[in-house]
Coordinates of C-alpha atoms in Angstrom, one line a residue:
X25 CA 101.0 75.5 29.6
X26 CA 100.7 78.6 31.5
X27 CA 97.5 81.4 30.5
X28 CA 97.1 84.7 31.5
X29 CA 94.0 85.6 33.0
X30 CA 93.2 87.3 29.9
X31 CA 93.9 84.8 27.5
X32 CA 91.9 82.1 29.9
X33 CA 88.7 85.0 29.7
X34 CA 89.0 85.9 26.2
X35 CA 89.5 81.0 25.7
X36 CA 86.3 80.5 27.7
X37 CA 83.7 83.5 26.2
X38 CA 84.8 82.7 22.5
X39 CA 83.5 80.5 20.1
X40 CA 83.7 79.2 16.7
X41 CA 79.7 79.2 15.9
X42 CA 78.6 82.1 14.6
X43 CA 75.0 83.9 15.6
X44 CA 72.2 82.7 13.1
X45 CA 71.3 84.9 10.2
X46 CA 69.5 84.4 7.3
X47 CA 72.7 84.9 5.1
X48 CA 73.9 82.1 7.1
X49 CA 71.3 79.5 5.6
X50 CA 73.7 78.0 2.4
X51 CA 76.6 77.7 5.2
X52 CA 74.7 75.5 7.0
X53 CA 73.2 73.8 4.4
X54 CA 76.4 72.9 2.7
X55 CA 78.3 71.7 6.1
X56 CA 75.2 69.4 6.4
X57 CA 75.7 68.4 2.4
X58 CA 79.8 67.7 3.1
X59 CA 79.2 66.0 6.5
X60 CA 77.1 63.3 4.6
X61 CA 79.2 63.1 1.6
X62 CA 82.2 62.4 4.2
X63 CA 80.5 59.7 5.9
X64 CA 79.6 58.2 2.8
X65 CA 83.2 58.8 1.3
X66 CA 84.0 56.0 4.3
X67 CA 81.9 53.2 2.2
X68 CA 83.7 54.5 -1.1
X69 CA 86.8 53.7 0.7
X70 CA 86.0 49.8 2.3
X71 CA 84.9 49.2 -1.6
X72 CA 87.6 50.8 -3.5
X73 CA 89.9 47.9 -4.4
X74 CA 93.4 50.1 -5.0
X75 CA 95.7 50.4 -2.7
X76 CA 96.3 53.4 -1.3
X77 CA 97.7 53.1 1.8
X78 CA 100.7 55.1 1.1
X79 CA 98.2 58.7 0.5
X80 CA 98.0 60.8 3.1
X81 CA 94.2 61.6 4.0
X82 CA 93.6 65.5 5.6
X83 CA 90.0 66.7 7.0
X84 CA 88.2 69.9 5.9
X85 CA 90.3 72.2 7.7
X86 CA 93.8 70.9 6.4
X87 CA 94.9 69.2 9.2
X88 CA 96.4 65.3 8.6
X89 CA 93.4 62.7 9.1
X90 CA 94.3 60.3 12.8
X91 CA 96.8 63.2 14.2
X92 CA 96.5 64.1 18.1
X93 CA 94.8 68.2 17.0
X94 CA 92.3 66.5 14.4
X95 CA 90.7 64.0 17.0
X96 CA 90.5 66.6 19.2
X97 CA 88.5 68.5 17.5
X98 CA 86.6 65.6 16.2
X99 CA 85.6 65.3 19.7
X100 CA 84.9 69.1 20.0
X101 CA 82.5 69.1 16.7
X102 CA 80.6 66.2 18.2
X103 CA 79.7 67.7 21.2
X104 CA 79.1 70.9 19.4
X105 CA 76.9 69.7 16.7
X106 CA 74.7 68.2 19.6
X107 CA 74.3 71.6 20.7
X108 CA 73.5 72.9 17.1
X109 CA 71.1 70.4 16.7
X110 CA 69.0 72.0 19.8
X111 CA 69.1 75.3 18.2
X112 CA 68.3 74.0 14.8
X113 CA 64.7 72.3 16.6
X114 CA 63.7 75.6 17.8
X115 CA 63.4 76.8 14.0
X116 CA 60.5 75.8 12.3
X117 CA 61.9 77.2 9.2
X118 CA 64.6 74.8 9.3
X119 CA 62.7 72.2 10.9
X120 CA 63.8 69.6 8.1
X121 CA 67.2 70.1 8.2
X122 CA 67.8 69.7 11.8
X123 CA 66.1 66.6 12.1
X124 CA 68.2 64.9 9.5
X125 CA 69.8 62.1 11.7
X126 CA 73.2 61.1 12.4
X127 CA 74.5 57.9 10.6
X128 CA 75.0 55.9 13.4
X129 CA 78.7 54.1 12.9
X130 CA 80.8 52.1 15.8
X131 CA 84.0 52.6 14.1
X132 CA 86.3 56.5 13.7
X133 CA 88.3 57.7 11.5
X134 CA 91.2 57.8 13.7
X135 CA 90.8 54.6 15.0
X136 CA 90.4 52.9 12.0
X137 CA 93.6 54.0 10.4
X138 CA 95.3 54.0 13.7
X139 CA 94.3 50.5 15.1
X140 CA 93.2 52.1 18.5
X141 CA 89.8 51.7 20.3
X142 CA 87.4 54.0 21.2
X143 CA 86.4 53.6 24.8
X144 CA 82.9 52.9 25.1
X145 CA 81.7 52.5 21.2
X146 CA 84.1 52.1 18.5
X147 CA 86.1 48.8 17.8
X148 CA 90.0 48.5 16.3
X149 CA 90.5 46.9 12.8
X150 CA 91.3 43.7 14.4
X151 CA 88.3 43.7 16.4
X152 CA 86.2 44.6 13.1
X153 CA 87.7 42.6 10.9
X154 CA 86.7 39.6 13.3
X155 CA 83.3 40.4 14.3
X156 CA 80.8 38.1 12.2
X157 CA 78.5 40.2 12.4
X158 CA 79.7 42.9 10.5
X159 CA 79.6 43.1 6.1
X160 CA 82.7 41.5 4.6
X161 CA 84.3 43.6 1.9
X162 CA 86.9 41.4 1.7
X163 CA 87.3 40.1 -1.8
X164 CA 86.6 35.8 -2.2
X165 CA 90.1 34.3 -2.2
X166 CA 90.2 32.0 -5.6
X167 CA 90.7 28.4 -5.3
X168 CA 94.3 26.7 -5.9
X169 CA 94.4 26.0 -9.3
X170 CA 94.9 22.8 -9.1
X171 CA 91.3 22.3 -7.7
X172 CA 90.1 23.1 -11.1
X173 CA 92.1 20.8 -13.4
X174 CA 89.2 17.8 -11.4
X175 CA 87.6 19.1 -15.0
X176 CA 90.4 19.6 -17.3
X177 CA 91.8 17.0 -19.4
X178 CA 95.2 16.9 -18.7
X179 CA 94.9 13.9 -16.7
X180 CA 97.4 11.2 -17.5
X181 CA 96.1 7.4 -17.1
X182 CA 97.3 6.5 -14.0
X183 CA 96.3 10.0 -12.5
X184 CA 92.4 9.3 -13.6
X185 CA 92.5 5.6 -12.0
X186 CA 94.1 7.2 -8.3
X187 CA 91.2 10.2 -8.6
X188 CA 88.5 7.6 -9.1
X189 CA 89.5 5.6 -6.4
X190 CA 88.9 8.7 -4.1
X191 CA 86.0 9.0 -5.8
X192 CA 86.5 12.7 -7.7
X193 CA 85.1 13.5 -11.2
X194 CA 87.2 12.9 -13.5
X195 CA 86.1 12.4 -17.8
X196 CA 87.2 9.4 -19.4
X197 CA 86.1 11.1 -22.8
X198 CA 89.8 12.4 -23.8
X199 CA 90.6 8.6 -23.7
X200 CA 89.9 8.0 -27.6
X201 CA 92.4 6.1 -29.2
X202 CA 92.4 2.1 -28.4
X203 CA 95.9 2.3 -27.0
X204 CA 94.7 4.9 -24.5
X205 CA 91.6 3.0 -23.4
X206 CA 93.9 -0.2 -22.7
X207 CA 96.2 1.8 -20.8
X208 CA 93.7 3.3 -18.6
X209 CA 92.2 -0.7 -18.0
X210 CA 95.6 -1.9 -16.9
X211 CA 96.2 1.0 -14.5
X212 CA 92.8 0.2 -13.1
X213 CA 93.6 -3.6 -13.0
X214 CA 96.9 -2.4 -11.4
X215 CA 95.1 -0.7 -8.1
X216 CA 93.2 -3.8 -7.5
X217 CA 89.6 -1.7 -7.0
X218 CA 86.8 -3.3 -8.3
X219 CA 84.7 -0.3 -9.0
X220 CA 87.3 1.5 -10.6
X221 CA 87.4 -1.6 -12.7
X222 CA 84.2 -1.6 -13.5
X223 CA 84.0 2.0 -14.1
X224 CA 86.4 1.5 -16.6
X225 CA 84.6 -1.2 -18.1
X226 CA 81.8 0.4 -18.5
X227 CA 83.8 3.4 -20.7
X228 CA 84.9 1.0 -22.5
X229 CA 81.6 -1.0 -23.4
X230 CA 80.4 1.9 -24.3
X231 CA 83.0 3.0 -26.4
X232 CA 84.4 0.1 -28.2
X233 CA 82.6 -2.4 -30.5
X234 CA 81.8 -6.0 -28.9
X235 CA 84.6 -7.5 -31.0
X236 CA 87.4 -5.3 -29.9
X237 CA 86.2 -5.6 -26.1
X238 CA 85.9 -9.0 -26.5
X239 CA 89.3 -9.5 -28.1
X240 CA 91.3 -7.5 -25.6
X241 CA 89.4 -9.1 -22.7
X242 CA 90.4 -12.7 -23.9
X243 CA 93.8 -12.3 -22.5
X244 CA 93.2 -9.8 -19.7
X245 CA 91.3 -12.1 -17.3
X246 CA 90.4 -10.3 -14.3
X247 CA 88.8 -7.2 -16.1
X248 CA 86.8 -10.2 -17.9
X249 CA 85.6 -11.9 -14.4
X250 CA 84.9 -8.1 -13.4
X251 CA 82.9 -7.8 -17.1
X252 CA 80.8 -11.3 -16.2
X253 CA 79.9 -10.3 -13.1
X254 CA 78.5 -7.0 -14.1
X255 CA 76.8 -8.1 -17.3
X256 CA 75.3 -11.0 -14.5
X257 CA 73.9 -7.9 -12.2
X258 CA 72.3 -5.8 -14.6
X259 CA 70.9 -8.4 -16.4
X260 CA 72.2 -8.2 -20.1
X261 CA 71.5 -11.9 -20.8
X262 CA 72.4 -11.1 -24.8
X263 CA 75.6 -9.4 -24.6
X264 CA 76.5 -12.0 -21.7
X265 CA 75.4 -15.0 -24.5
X266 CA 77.4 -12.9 -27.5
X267 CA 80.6 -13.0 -24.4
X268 CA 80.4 -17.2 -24.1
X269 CA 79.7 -17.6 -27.6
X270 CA 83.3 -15.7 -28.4
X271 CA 85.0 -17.6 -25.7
X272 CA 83.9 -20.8 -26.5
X273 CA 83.0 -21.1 -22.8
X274 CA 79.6 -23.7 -23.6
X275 CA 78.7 -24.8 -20.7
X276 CA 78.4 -21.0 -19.1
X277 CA 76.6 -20.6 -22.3
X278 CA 74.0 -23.2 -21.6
X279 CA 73.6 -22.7 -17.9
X280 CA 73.1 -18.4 -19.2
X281 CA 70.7 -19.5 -21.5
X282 CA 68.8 -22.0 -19.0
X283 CA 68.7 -18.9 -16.7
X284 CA 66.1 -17.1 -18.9
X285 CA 63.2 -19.5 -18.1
X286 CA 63.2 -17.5 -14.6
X287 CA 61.6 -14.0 -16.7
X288 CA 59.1 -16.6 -18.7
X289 CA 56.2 -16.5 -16.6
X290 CA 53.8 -18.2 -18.8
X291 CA 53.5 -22.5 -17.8
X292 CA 53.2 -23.5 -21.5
X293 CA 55.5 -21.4 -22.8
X294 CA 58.2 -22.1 -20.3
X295 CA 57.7 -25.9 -20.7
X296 CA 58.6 -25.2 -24.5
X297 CA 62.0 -23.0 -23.4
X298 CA 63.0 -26.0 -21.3
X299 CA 62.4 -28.4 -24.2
X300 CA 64.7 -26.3 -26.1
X301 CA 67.5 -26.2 -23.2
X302 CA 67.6 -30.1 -22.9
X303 CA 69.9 -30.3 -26.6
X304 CA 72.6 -27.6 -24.6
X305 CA 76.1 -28.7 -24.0
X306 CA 75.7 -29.2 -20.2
X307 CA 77.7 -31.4 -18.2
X308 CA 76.3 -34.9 -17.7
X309 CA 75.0 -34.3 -14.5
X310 CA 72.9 -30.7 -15.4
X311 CA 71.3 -32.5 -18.5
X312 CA 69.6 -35.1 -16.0
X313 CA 68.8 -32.0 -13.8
X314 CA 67.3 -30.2 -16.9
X315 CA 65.4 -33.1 -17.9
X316 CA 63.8 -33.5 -14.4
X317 CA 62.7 -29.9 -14.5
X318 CA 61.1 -30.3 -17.8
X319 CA 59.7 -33.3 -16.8
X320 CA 58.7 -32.2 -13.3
X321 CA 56.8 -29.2 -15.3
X322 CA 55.3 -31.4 -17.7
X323 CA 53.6 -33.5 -15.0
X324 CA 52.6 -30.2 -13.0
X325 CA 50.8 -29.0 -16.2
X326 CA 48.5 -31.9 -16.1
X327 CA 47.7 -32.4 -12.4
X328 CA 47.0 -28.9 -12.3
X329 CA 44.5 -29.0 -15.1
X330 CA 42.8 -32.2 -14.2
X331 CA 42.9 -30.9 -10.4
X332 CA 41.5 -27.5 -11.3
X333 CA 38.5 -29.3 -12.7
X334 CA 37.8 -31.5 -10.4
X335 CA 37.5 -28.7 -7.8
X336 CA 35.5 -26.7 -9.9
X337 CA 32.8 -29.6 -10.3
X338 CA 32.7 -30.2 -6.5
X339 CA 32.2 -34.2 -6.5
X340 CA 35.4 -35.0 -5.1
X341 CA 35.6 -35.1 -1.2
X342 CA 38.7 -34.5 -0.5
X343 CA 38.8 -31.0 -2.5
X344 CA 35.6 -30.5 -0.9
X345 CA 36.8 -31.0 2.6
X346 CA 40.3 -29.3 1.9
X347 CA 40.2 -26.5 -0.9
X348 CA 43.5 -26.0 -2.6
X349 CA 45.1 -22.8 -1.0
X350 CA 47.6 -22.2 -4.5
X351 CA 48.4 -23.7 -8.1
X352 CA 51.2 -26.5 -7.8
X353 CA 52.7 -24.9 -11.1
X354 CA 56.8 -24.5 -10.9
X355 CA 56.7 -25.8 -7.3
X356 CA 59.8 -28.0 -6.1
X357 CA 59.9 -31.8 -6.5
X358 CA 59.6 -32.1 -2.7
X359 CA 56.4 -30.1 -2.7
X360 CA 54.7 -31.4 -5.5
X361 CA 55.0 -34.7 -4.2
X362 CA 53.6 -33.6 -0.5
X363 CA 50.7 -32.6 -2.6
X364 CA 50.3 -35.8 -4.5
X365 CA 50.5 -37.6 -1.1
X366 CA 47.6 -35.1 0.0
X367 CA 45.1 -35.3 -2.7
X368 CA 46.2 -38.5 -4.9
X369 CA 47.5 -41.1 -1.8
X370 CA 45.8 -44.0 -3.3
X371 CA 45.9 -43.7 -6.7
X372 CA 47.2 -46.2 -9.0
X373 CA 51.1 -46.2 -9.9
X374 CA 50.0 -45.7 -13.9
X375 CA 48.5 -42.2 -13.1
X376 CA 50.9 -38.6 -13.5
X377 CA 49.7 -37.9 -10.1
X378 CA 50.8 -40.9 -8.1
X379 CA 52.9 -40.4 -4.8
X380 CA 54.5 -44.0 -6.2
X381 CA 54.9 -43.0 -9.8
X382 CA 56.4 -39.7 -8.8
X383 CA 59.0 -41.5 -6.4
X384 CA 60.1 -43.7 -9.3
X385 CA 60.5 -41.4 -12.3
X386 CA 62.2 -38.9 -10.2
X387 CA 64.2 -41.4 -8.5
X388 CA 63.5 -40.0 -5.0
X389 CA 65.0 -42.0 -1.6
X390 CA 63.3 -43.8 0.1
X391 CA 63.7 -42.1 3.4
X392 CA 62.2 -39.0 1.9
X393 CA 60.1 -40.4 0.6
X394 CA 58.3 -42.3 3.4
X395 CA 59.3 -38.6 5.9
X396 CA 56.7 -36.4 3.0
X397 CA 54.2 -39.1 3.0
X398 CA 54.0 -38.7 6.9
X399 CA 53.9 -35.3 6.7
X400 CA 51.3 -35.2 4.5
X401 CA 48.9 -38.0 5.5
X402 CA 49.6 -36.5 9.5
X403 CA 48.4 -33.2 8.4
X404 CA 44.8 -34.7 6.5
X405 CA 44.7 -37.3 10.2
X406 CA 45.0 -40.1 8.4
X407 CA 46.1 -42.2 10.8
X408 CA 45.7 -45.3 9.4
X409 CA 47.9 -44.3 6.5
X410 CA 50.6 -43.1 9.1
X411 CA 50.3 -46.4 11.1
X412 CA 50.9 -48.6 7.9
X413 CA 53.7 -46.4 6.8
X414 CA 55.3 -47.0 10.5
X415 CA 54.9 -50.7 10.5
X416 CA 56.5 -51.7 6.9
X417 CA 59.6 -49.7 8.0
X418 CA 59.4 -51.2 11.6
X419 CA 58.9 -54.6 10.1
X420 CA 61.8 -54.7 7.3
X421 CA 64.1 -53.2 10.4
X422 CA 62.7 -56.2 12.4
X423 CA 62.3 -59.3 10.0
X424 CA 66.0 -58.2 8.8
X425 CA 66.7 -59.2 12.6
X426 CA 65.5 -63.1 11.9
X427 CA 68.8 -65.5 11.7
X428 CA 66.5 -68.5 10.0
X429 CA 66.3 -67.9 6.3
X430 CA 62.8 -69.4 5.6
X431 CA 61.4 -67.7 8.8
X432 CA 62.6 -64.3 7.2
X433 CA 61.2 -65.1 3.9
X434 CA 57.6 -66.5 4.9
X435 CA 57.3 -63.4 6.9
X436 CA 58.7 -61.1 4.8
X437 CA 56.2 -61.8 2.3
X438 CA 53.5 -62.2 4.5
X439 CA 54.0 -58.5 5.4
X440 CA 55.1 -57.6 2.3
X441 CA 58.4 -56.2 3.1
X442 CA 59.5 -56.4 -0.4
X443 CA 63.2 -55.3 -0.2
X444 CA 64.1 -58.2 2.5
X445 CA 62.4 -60.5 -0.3
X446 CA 64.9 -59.3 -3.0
X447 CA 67.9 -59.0 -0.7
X448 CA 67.6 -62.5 0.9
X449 CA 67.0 -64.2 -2.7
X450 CA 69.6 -62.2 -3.8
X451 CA 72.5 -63.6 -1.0
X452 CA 70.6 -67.0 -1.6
X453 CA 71.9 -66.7 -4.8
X454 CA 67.9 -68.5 -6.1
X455 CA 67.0 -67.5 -9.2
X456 CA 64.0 -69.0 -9.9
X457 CA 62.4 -67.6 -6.2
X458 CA 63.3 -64.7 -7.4
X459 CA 61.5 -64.5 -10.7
X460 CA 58.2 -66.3 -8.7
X461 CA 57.8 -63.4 -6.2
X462 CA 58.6 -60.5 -9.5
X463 CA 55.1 -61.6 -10.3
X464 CA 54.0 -61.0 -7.0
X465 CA 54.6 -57.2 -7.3
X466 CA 53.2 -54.7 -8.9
X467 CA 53.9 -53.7 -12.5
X468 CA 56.3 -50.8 -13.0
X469 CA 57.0 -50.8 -9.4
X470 CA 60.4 -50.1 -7.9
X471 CA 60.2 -53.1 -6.9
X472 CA 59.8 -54.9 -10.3
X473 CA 62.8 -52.6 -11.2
X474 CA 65.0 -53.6 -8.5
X475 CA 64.6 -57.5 -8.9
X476 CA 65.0 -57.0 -12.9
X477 CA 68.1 -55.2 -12.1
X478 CA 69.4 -58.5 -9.9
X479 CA 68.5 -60.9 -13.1
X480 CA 70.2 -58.7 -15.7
X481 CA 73.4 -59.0 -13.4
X482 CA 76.4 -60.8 -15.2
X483 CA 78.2 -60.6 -11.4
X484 CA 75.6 -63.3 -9.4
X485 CA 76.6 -67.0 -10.2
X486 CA 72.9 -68.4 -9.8
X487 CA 72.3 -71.6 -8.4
X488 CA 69.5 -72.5 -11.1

């Protein structure tokens, strides 16, 4: 576009700024006012939820916000007001207004409708929009809906049992009527999870009376395994006694109630519980096991007492020389009689604390026999015990070796290796040998036991 020289002079020496009067004081006071309220009108804007894209948005002078002439001039008045804000410091009268600072904002009006950077400071919409560091004013999106029926109770049966298998909350409570409660078991019992199983279960425990559960367990077995078990962790021996009663199931019954001697700490009182297990149906070979154990207490109760004084009185020497480090109460067979073999070796077979009487009631084998008593009679260096326990068993194993019959017997008893005795007047077939070397043995011996076992046989044709 082509000026005259005139137009160019008269372009370069005007200007829009007027010369400061006092008149002029509201002007500029008011331009200050807008100026903030337009910046401000910005944040209005950001918050206001309505769409209104489709207004069109004109500046102070009229002219359509974002078009070519406005940010022209947008440039112009910031340049310009830099200039007015030098002027402005040089009156102290209106000192206050012109240091009133600039909100400071990367983003202009132009380029935020338009989409267009500003070289050097501003950013697009994208570029906003996508910097983290700037405030969101971006309304939360809501969550799908169905997110929030994970608390509604719409849930069908078989929809509850697949969103506690993932492991979501999900109430059982709209599950009321007994119908409903048996459904939601079998679709648990159809997915094959144990802890949505047992979930289930324990709704329904908690829910139902013992009878009903109990009824509609009876013929749904693997929710009842899964019912056992659980009542078996937590420990609800009563409910788990009412269960076996209702089934009939006896011998669980017993072995359930035998269990409870475990939380009976007391030696007395748990020798009584015992007593009161041994009249339980339990099969033929857990009766003799029961009996042992009430037994095996029973003798533990009196060793321990007589034991307890005799260390407390000092005049024994082996409980002088070897203090007892702990009580032999509810200790194993096997260890009781390692301590028996420690302390009470030599005692007579009459007395509850005898190795021998031990071995007999309890039946125990010879070969373990024989192994504890090494162990024990090794640890107290009694070497003369272990030497004598060495040699019977060597002996038998040897003297068994003997063809000659009276050779075997004259030194089987001369060593007193009692079992080749009985077995070689056993094969002999001699009755009346027999019943001479019975009185050779001690009384209530196993060995008494075995050879009166042999006579009271109706299979041996003695020969006398």
């Amino acid at each position: 576009m082509n000026r005259t020289k005139g137009d160019e002079e008269e372009y370069w020496n005007s200007s829009k700024f007027k010369a400061f009067t006092f008149d002029d004081e509201d002007d500029e006071l008011s331009q200050l006012k807008e100026s903030k309220r337009a910046v401000n009108s910005l944040r209005d804007f950001v918050d206001d939820d309505d769409d209104d894209d489709d207004l069109e948005r004109v500046s102070w002078s009229g002219e359509p916000v974002g078009s070519i002439s406005w940010s022209i001039k947008e440039t112009a008045s910031n340049s310009g007001s830099n200039h007015e804000r030098e002027q402005l410091k040089n009156r102290n009268s209106f000192s206050s207004y012109a240091q009133l600072p600039k909100p400071a904002s990367t983003y202009s009006l132009s380029s935020f409708f338009r989409g267009r950077t500003r070289p050097g400071s501003f950013q697009s919409l994208s570029d906003a929009l996508s910097d983290t560091s700037a405030k969101s004013y971006a309304p939360e999106l809501g969550r799908p809906k169905g997110e929030y029926r994970d608390y509604s109770n719409d849930w069908s049966p078989s929809d509850t049992v697949r969103r506690l298998r993932k492991g979501k909350v999900c109430s059982l409570e709209r599950f009321r009527s007994l119908q409903d409660k048996l459904q939601l078991l079998e679709e648990a019992v159809s997915m094959h999870d144990g802890n949505v199983i047992t979930a289930v279960l324990i709704f329904l425990k908690r829910t139902l009376s013992k009878e009903i559960l109990f009824r509609e367990l009876e013929v749904r077995q693997v929710a009842l395994r899964h019912l056992i078990h659980f009542l078996k962790e937590i420990g609800d021996q009563k409910l788990l006694l009412d269960l076996f009663r209702f089934l009939d199931r006896t011998e669980e019954l017993a072995l359930t109630h035998y269990r409870e001697h475990l939380n009976i700490q007391d030696p007395e009182k748990r020798k009584e519980f015992l007593k009161t297990c041994i009249g339980l149906p339990f099969s033929a070979e857990d009766s003799a096991h029961i009996q042992d154990h009430y037994t095996l207490l029973e003798r533990q109760i009196i060793i321990e007492a007589n034991d307890r004084h005799l260390e407390s009185a000092g005049q024994t020497e082996i409980f002088r020389k070897h203090p007892r480090k702990a009580s032999i109460l509810n200790m194993p067979l096997v260890t009781t009689l390692f301590y028996s073999c420690f302390y009470h070796y030599t005692e007579a077979e009459g007395t509850f604390s005898s190795p021998v009487n031990l071995k007999k009631t309890f039946k125990i084998p010879e070969k373990q026999y024989v192994l504890t008593a090494l162990a024990a009679r090794a640890k107290l260096r009694a070497w003369h015990d272990v030497d004598a326990l060495f040699t019977t068993k060597i002996l038998q194993e040897y003297v068994n070796l003997v063809e000659d019959v009276d050779t075997k017997l004259n030194l089987a008893t001369k060593f007193k290796c009692h079992d080749v005795v009985i077995d070689t007047c056993r094969d002999l077939k001699d009755r009346q040998q027999l019943l001479v070397y019975r009185s050779k043995v001690d009384k209530g011996s196993a060995e008494e036991e075995k050879i009166d076992t042999i006579l009271n046989s109706s299979q041996i044709r003695w020969k006398n």
